Short mmCIF file of N, CA and C in Angstrom, two decimals:
data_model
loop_
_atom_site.label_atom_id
_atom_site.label_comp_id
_atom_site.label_asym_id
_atom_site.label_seq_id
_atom_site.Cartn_x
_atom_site.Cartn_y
_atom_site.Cartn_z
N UNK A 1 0.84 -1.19 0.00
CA UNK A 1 0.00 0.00 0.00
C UNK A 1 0.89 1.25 0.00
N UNK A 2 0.52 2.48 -0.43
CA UNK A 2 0.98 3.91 -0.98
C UNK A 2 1.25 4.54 0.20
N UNK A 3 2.20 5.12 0.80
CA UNK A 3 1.58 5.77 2.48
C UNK A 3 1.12 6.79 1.56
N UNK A 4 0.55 8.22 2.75
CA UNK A 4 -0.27 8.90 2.24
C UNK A 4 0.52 9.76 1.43
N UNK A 5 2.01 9.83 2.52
CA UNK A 5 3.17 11.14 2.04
C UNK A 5 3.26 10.93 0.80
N UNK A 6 3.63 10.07 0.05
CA UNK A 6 3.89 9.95 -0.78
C UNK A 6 2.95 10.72 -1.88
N UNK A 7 3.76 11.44 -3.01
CA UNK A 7 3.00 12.10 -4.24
C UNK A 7 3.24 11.14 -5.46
N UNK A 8 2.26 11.14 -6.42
CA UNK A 8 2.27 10.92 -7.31
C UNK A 8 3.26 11.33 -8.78
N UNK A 9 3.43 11.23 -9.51
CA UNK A 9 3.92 11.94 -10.73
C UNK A 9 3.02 13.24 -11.15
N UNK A 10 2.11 12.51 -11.20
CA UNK A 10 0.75 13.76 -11.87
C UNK A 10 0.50 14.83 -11.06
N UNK A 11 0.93 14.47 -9.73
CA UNK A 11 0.68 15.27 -8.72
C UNK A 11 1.73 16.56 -8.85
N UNK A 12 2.66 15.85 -9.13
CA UNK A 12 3.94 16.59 -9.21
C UNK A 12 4.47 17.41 -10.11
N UNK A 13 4.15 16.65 -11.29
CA UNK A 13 4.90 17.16 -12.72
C UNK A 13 3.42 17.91 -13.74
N UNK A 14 2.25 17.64 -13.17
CA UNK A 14 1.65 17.94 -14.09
C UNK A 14 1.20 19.24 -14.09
N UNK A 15 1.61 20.20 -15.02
CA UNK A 15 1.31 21.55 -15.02
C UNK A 15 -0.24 22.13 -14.94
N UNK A 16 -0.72 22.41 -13.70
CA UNK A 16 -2.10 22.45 -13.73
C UNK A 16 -3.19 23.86 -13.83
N UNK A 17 -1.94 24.79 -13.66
CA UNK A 17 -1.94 26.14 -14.16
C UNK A 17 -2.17 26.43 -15.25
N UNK A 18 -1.05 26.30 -15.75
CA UNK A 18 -0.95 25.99 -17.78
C UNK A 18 -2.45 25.89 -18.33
N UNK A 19 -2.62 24.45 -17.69
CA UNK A 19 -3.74 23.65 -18.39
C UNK A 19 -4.60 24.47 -18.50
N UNK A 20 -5.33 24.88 -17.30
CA UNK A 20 -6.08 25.59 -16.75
C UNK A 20 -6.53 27.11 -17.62
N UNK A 21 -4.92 27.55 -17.79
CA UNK A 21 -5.32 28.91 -18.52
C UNK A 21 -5.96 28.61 -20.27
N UNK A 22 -5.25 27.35 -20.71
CA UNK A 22 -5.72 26.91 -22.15
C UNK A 22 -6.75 27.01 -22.71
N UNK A 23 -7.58 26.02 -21.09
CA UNK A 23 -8.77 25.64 -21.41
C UNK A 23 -9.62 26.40 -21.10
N UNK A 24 -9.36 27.71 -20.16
CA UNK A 24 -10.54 29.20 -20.06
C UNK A 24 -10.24 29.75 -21.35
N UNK A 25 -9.40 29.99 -22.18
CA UNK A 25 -9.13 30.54 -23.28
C UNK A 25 -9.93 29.74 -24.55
N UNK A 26 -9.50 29.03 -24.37
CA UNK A 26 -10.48 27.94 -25.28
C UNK A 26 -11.70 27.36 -25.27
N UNK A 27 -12.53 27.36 -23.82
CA UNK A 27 -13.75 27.86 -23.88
C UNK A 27 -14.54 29.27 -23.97
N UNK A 28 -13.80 30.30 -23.85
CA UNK A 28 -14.54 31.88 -24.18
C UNK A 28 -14.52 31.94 -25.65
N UNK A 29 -13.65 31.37 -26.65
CA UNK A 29 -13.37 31.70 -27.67
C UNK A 29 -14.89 30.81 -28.36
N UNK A 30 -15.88 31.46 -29.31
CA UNK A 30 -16.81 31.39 -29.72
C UNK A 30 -17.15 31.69 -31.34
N UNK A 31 -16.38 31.81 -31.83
CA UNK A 31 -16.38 32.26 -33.54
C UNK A 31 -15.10 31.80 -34.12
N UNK A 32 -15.95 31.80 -35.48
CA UNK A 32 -14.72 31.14 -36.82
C UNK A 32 -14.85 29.90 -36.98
N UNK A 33 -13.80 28.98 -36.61
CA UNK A 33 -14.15 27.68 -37.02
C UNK A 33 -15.59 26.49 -36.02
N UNK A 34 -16.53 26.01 -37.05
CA UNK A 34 -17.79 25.34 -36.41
C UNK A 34 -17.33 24.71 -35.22
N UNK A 35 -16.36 24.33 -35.09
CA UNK A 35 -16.27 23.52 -34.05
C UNK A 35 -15.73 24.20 -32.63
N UNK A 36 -15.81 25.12 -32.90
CA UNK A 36 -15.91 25.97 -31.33
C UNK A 36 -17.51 27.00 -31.42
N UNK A 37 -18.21 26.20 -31.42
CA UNK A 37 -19.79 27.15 -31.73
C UNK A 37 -20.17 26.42 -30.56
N UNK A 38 -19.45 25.11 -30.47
CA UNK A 38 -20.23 24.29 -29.58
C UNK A 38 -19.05 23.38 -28.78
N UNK A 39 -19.69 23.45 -27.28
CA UNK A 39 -18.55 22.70 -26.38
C UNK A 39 -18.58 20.90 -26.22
N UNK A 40 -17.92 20.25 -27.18
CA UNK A 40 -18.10 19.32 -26.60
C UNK A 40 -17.34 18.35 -25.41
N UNK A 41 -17.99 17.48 -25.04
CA UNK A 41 -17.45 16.79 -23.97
C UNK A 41 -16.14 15.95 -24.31
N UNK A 42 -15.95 15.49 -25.23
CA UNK A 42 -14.54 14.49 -25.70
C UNK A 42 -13.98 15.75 -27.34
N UNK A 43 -12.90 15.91 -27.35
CA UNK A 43 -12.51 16.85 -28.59
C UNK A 43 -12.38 15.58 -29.42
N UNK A 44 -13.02 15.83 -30.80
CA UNK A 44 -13.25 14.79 -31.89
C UNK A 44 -12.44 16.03 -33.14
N UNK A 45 -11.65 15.49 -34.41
CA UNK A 45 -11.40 16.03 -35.02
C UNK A 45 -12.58 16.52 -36.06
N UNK A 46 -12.66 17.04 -37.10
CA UNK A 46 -13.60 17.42 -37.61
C UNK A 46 -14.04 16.23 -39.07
#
């Protein structure tokens, strides 16, 4: 078993800031190409 101290990788290394700012940027953005008209749940290519 894991003790608790212990961190993960993801915990550690994964930039969650970054991410974070991408994906507010990339959901406000609303025009131009169809596929930001609409949010979907899994990103599918077109």
């Amino acid at each position: 078993m894991i003790p608790r101290e212990c961190r993960r990788l993801a915990e550690v290394d994964f930039p969650i800031a970054e991410v974070s700012r991408h994906s507010a940027r990339e959901k406000s953005i609303r025009h131009g190409h169809p596929s930001t008209l609409h949010l979907w749940w899994a990103r599918r290519p077109l």
